[in-house]
Amino acid sequence: SQQGEEDPQALSIQEGENATMNCSYKTSINNLQWYRQNSGRGLVHLILIRSNEREKHSGRLRVTLDTSKKSSSLLITASRAADTASYFCATGANTGTASKLTFGTGTRLQVTL
Amino acid sequence: DVKVTQSSRYLVKRTGEKVFLECVQDMDHENMFWYRQDPGLGLRLIYFSYDVKMKEKGDIPEGYSVSREKKERFSLILESASTNQTSMYLCASKSPGGTEAFFGQGTRLTVV
């Protein structure tokens, strides 16, 4: 079953605005990661936040994690047209034999000029 | 420059054919994954492997099998391809623990 569910499914903003995407998950995790996917391509890692962290920054990206609510948010500040892509959250958990990575359904972000 | 390479970018196969999707990584990663991606469903885990010859089922393993004879190579096998297996297939690799995954460019498989 899907671990992460992103919200909204699609988001359209103008260049310069901030974009916020949310992710909810169901079970205990070791970490939560955000990935970006340009149309029809593989995914690229953006940022990782561990379960004992509450907030993390990387450039124009800000990620928060609330383990009590089993949710995370990704904020992209001062968006650019080049930020147009799909964004996925992924939760990492140990299965006992491996570290499994489970993805959500994604948010499609469109940034217009 | 780290790399995960999938053998084909586009593939068209007939119903009932046995299909092999190959994935090779050059980072000496223990963990490798196969996902399929469909519109509105995101990425769903088919199988993953945590070591050579070791594998675990993901969320949707039915109709698929995998092979990992060497650490750098992880193969996804469709025993008898069906039209509902038409999808984008993504391979990924990572080190154990809380680390980032590296993805291949994807294989868009069409079963006719």
mmCIF file of C-alpha atoms in Angstrom:
data_model
loop_
_atom_site.group_PDB
_atom_site.id
_atom_site.type_symbol
_atom_site.label_atom_id
_atom_site.label_comp_id
_atom_site.label_asym_id
_atom_site.label_seq_id
_atom_site.Cartn_x
_atom_site.Cartn_y
_atom_site.Cartn_z
ATOM 1 C CA SER A 1 0.000 0.000 0.000
ATOM 2 C CA GLN A 2 1.135 3.533 -0.638
ATOM 3 C CA GLN A 3 2.968 5.038 2.280
ATOM 4 C CA GLY A 4 2.955 8.692 1.294
ATOM 5 C CA GLU A 5 0.147 10.796 -0.064
ATOM 6 C CA GLU A 6 0.944 14.227 -1.430
ATOM 7 C CA ASP A 7 -1.359 17.172 -1.381
ATOM 8 C CA PRO A 8 -2.251 18.936 -3.596
ATOM 9 C CA GLN A 9 -2.094 16.667 -6.637
ATOM 10 C CA ALA A 10 -1.408 19.672 -8.834
ATOM 11 C CA LEU A 11 -0.300 23.234 -8.147
ATOM 12 C CA SER A 12 -0.002 26.166 -10.522
ATOM 13 C CA ILE A 13 1.756 29.361 -9.430
ATOM 14 C CA GLN A 14 3.526 32.343 -10.951
ATOM 15 C CA GLU A 15 7.245 32.833 -10.960
ATOM 16 C CA GLY A 16 8.439 34.435 -7.741
ATOM 17 C CA GLU A 17 5.686 32.945 -5.599
ATOM 18 C CA ASN A 18 6.248 30.278 -2.977
ATOM 19 C CA ALA A 19 5.063 26.700 -3.494
ATOM 20 C CA THR A 20 4.050 24.452 -0.619
ATOM 21 C CA MET A 21 3.476 20.722 -0.938
ATOM 22 C CA ASN A 22 2.357 18.394 1.806
ATOM 23 C CA CYS A 23 2.937 14.717 2.430
ATOM 24 C CA SER A 24 1.209 12.376 4.848
ATOM 25 C CA TYR A 25 2.329 8.865 5.692
ATOM 26 C CA LYS A 26 0.990 5.952 7.673
ATOM 27 C CA THR A 27 3.632 4.096 9.659
ATOM 28 C CA SER A 28 6.830 4.765 11.622
ATOM 29 C CA ILE A 29 9.750 6.024 9.597
ATOM 30 C CA ASN A 30 13.484 6.538 9.952
ATOM 31 C CA ASN A 31 13.605 9.409 7.521
ATOM 32 C CA LEU A 32 11.603 11.244 4.902
ATOM 33 C CA GLN A 33 12.978 12.393 1.567
ATOM 34 C CA TRP A 34 11.770 14.631 -1.218
ATOM 35 C CA TYR A 35 12.508 13.975 -4.877
ATOM 36 C CA ARG A 36 11.902 15.861 -8.076
ATOM 37 C CA GLN A 37 11.018 14.398 -11.478
ATOM 38 C CA ASN A 38 11.150 16.285 -14.737
ATOM 39 C CA SER A 39 8.669 15.054 -17.312
ATOM 40 C CA GLY A 40 9.337 11.457 -18.364
ATOM 41 C CA ARG A 41 12.670 11.194 -16.582
ATOM 42 C CA GLY A 42 14.108 9.542 -13.475
ATOM 43 C CA LEU A 43 13.849 11.057 -10.011
ATOM 44 C CA VAL A 44 16.473 13.288 -8.455
ATOM 45 C CA HIS A 45 16.988 13.559 -4.705
ATOM 46 C CA LEU A 46 16.360 17.006 -3.193
ATOM 47 C CA ILE A 47 16.546 16.759 0.572
ATOM 48 C CA LEU A 48 16.388 14.252 3.447
ATOM 49 C CA ILE A 49 15.068 14.854 6.954
ATOM 50 C CA ARG A 50 15.546 12.324 9.736
ATOM 51 C CA SER A 51 12.795 11.325 12.130
ATOM 52 C CA ASN A 52 14.437 13.205 15.022
ATOM 53 C CA GLU A 53 14.620 16.459 13.024
ATOM 54 C CA ARG A 54 11.803 18.990 12.722
ATOM 55 C CA GLU A 55 13.051 21.335 10.008
ATOM 56 C CA LYS A 56 15.739 21.412 7.377
ATOM 57 C CA HIS A 57 16.861 23.940 4.771
ATOM 58 C CA SER A 58 18.729 23.602 1.507
ATOM 59 C CA GLY A 59 18.971 26.661 -0.714
ATOM 60 C CA ARG A 60 15.406 27.673 -1.625
ATOM 61 C CA LEU A 61 13.993 24.480 -0.100
ATOM 62 C CA ARG A 62 12.570 24.173 3.382
ATOM 63 C CA VAL A 63 11.276 20.860 4.714
ATOM 64 C CA THR A 64 9.374 20.295 7.936
ATOM 65 C CA LEU A 65 8.518 17.015 9.604
ATOM 66 C CA ASP A 66 5.859 16.393 12.229
ATOM 67 C CA THR A 67 6.101 12.769 13.339
ATOM 68 C CA SER A 68 3.132 13.121 15.715
ATOM 69 C CA LYS A 69 0.912 13.998 12.745
ATOM 70 C CA LYS A 70 2.841 11.760 10.339
ATOM 71 C CA SER A 71 3.206 14.621 7.898
ATOM 72 C CA SER A 72 5.822 16.675 6.108
ATOM 73 C CA SER A 73 5.821 19.769 3.956
ATOM 74 C CA LEU A 74 8.148 21.019 1.241
ATOM 75 C CA LEU A 75 8.345 24.757 0.649
ATOM 76 C CA ILE A 76 10.027 26.137 -2.457
ATOM 77 C CA THR A 77 10.609 29.859 -2.087
ATOM 78 C CA ALA A 78 10.834 32.367 -4.941
ATOM 79 C CA SER A 79 9.875 29.773 -7.519
ATOM 80 C CA ARG A 80 11.267 29.786 -11.048
ATOM 81 C CA ALA A 81 9.942 28.371 -14.308
ATOM 82 C CA ALA A 82 12.697 25.745 -14.060
ATOM 83 C CA ASP A 83 11.056 24.416 -10.874
ATOM 84 C CA THR A 84 8.227 23.033 -13.014
ATOM 85 C CA ALA A 85 8.262 19.302 -12.292
ATOM 86 C CA SER A 86 6.595 16.600 -10.201
ATOM 87 C CA TYR A 87 7.632 16.345 -6.568
ATOM 88 C CA PHE A 88 7.455 13.147 -4.518
ATOM 89 C CA CYS A 89 7.942 12.382 -0.872
ATOM 90 C CA ALA A 90 9.477 9.064 0.083
ATOM 91 C CA THR A 91 9.622 7.428 3.477
ATOM 92 C CA GLY A 92 12.474 5.237 4.568
ATOM 93 C CA ALA A 93 11.984 2.414 7.026
ATOM 94 C CA ASN A 94 13.951 -0.658 7.986
ATOM 95 C CA THR A 95 12.162 -3.913 7.227
ATOM 96 C CA GLY A 96 14.566 -5.988 9.249
ATOM 97 C CA THR A 97 16.526 -7.047 6.214
ATOM 98 C CA ALA A 98 16.730 -3.858 4.202
ATOM 99 C CA SER A 99 15.987 -0.184 4.144
ATOM 100 C CA LYS A 100 12.834 0.122 2.095
ATOM 101 C CA LEU A 101 11.945 3.367 0.317
ATOM 102 C CA THR A 102 8.256 3.979 -0.359
ATOM 103 C CA PHE A 103 6.983 6.826 -2.510
ATOM 104 C CA GLY A 104 3.785 8.801 -2.582
ATOM 105 C CA THR A 105 1.603 9.843 -5.490
ATOM 106 C CA GLY A 106 3.332 13.159 -6.177
ATOM 107 C CA THR A 107 2.465 16.822 -6.704
ATOM 108 C CA ARG A 108 2.706 18.317 -10.200
ATOM 109 C CA LEU A 109 4.026 21.860 -9.941
ATOM 110 C CA GLN A 110 3.614 24.312 -12.806
ATOM 111 C CA VAL A 111 5.428 27.639 -12.534
ATOM 112 C CA THR A 112 4.408 30.184 -15.127
ATOM 113 C CA LEU A 113 6.175 33.378 -16.162
ATOM 114 C CA ASP B 1 29.631 10.910 -11.589
ATOM 115 C CA VAL B 2 27.335 8.318 -10.067
ATOM 116 C CA LYS B 3 25.218 6.364 -12.457
ATOM 117 C CA VAL B 4 22.226 4.040 -12.643
ATOM 118 C CA THR B 5 21.673 2.809 -16.171
ATOM 119 C CA GLN B 6 18.581 1.088 -17.486
ATOM 120 C CA SER B 7 19.092 -0.955 -20.621
ATOM 121 C CA SER B 8 16.265 0.533 -22.689
ATOM 122 C CA ARG B 9 14.507 3.893 -22.762
ATOM 123 C CA TYR B 10 11.522 2.603 -24.756
ATOM 124 C CA LEU B 11 10.369 -0.969 -25.282
ATOM 125 C CA VAL B 12 7.415 -2.496 -27.135
ATOM 126 C CA LYS B 13 6.568 -6.132 -26.463
ATOM 127 C CA ARG B 14 3.743 -8.476 -27.366
ATOM 128 C CA THR B 15 1.311 -10.026 -24.888
ATOM 129 C CA GLY B 16 2.685 -13.296 -23.526
ATOM 130 C CA GLU B 17 6.331 -12.491 -24.191
ATOM 131 C CA LYS B 18 8.936 -12.871 -21.473
ATOM 132 C CA VAL B 19 10.469 -9.455 -20.897
ATOM 133 C CA PHE B 20 13.750 -8.571 -19.203
ATOM 134 C CA LEU B 21 14.453 -5.074 -17.899
ATOM 135 C CA GLU B 22 18.053 -4.580 -16.866
ATOM 136 C CA CYS B 23 19.517 -2.090 -14.424
ATOM 137 C CA VAL B 24 23.188 -1.506 -13.648
ATOM 138 C CA GLN B 25 24.700 0.780 -10.998
ATOM 139 C CA ASP B 26 28.319 1.779 -10.567
ATOM 140 C CA MET B 27 28.208 2.939 -6.934
ATOM 141 C CA ASP B 28 28.680 -0.416 -5.168
ATOM 142 C CA HIS B 29 25.266 -0.001 -3.516
ATOM 143 C CA GLU B 30 23.783 -2.901 -1.576
ATOM 144 C CA ASN B 31 20.142 -1.902 -2.067
ATOM 145 C CA MET B 32 18.423 -1.860 -5.420
ATOM 146 C CA PHE B 33 14.759 -1.253 -6.253
ATOM 147 C CA TRP B 34 12.284 -1.638 -9.082
ATOM 148 C CA TYR B 35 9.251 0.662 -9.221
ATOM 149 C CA ARG B 36 6.506 1.171 -11.733
ATOM 150 C CA GLN B 37 4.973 4.583 -12.254
ATOM 151 C CA ASP B 38 1.445 5.138 -13.502
ATOM 152 C CA PRO B 39 -0.538 8.401 -13.752
ATOM 153 C CA GLY B 40 -2.306 9.207 -10.506
ATOM 154 C CA LEU B 41 -0.700 6.283 -8.672
ATOM 155 C CA GLY B 42 2.819 7.592 -8.162
ATOM 156 C CA LEU B 43 5.663 5.131 -7.784
ATOM 157 C CA ARG B 44 4.791 1.673 -6.550
ATOM 158 C CA LEU B 45 7.462 -0.718 -5.332
ATOM 159 C CA ILE B 46 7.578 -4.027 -7.191
ATOM 160 C CA TYR B 47 10.640 -5.711 -5.688
ATOM 161 C CA PHE B 48 13.807 -4.721 -3.921
ATOM 162 C CA SER B 49 17.108 -6.395 -3.176
ATOM 163 C CA TYR B 50 19.402 -5.801 -0.212
ATOM 164 C CA ASP B 51 22.291 -7.981 -1.320
ATOM 165 C CA VAL B 52 23.379 -10.336 -4.054
ATOM 166 C CA LYS B 53 20.814 -13.121 -4.484
ATOM 167 C CA MET B 54 18.621 -11.564 -1.766
ATOM 168 C CA LYS B 55 15.253 -10.051 -2.592
ATOM 169 C CA GLU B 56 11.998 -8.980 -1.010
ATOM 170 C CA LYS B 57 8.572 -8.393 -2.472
ATOM 171 C CA GLY B 58 7.322 -4.864 -2.609
ATOM 172 C CA ASP B 59 3.712 -3.753 -2.787
ATOM 173 C CA ILE B 60 2.842 -5.107 -6.252
ATOM 174 C CA PRO B 61 5.013 -8.163 -7.053
ATOM 175 C CA GLU B 62 2.361 -10.174 -8.903
ATOM 176 C CA GLY B 63 3.379 -10.965 -12.463
ATOM 177 C CA TYR B 64 7.006 -10.014 -11.866
ATOM 178 C CA SER B 65 10.183 -11.690 -10.691
ATOM 179 C CA VAL B 66 13.717 -10.368 -10.176
ATOM 180 C CA SER B 67 17.273 -11.556 -10.373
ATOM 181 C CA ARG B 68 20.392 -10.231 -8.684
ATOM 182 C CA GLU B 69 23.378 -12.425 -9.520
ATOM 183 C CA LYS B 70 25.918 -9.612 -9.241
ATOM 184 C CA LYS B 71 25.933 -6.623 -6.920
ATOM 185 C CA GLU B 72 25.825 -4.062 -9.703
ATOM 186 C CA ARG B 73 22.973 -5.592 -11.711
ATOM 187 C CA PHE B 74 19.296 -5.970 -10.841
ATOM 188 C CA SER B 75 16.945 -7.437 -13.430
ATOM 189 C CA LEU B 76 13.160 -7.236 -13.527
ATOM 190 C CA ILE B 77 11.427 -10.073 -15.355
ATOM 191 C CA LEU B 78 7.892 -10.081 -16.683
ATOM 192 C CA GLU B 79 7.222 -13.807 -17.019
ATOM 193 C CA SER B 80 4.326 -13.375 -19.452
ATOM 194 C CA ALA B 81 3.740 -9.751 -20.362
ATOM 195 C CA SER B 82 0.188 -8.447 -20.235
ATOM 196 C CA THR B 83 -1.303 -5.154 -21.389
ATOM 197 C CA ASN B 84 -1.850 -4.026 -17.789
ATOM 198 C CA GLN B 85 1.930 -4.062 -17.356
ATOM 199 C CA THR B 86 2.259 -1.185 -19.799
ATOM 200 C CA SER B 87 3.961 1.422 -17.638
ATOM 201 C CA MET B 88 7.089 3.420 -16.857
ATOM 202 C CA TYR B 89 9.589 1.287 -14.936
ATOM 203 C CA LEU B 90 12.171 2.946 -12.728
ATOM 204 C CA CYS B 91 15.229 1.357 -11.157
ATOM 205 C CA ALA B 92 17.005 2.866 -8.162
ATOM 206 C CA SER B 93 19.947 2.054 -5.923
ATOM 207 C CA LYS B 94 21.120 3.261 -2.523
ATOM 208 C CA SER B 95 23.349 2.412 0.371
ATOM 209 C CA PRO B 96 21.703 0.824 3.426
ATOM 210 C CA GLY B 97 20.186 3.129 6.009
ATOM 211 C CA GLY B 98 18.934 6.666 5.622
ATOM 212 C CA THR B 99 20.549 7.755 2.429
ATOM 213 C CA GLU B 100 19.381 9.104 -0.884
ATOM 214 C CA ALA B 101 18.427 6.859 -3.772
ATOM 215 C CA PHE B 102 19.786 7.287 -7.278
ATOM 216 C CA PHE B 103 17.481 6.603 -10.178
ATOM 217 C CA GLY B 104 17.898 5.438 -13.730
ATOM 218 C CA GLN B 105 16.274 7.328 -16.589
ATOM 219 C CA GLY B 106 13.319 4.943 -16.735
ATOM 220 C CA THR B 107 12.041 2.417 -19.276
ATOM 221 C CA ARG B 108 8.695 3.098 -20.881
ATOM 222 C CA LEU B 109 7.282 -0.345 -21.660
ATOM 223 C CA THR B 110 4.300 -0.827 -23.930
ATOM 224 C CA VAL B 111 2.703 -4.268 -24.140
ATOM 225 C CA VAL B 112 0.502 -4.730 -27.203
#
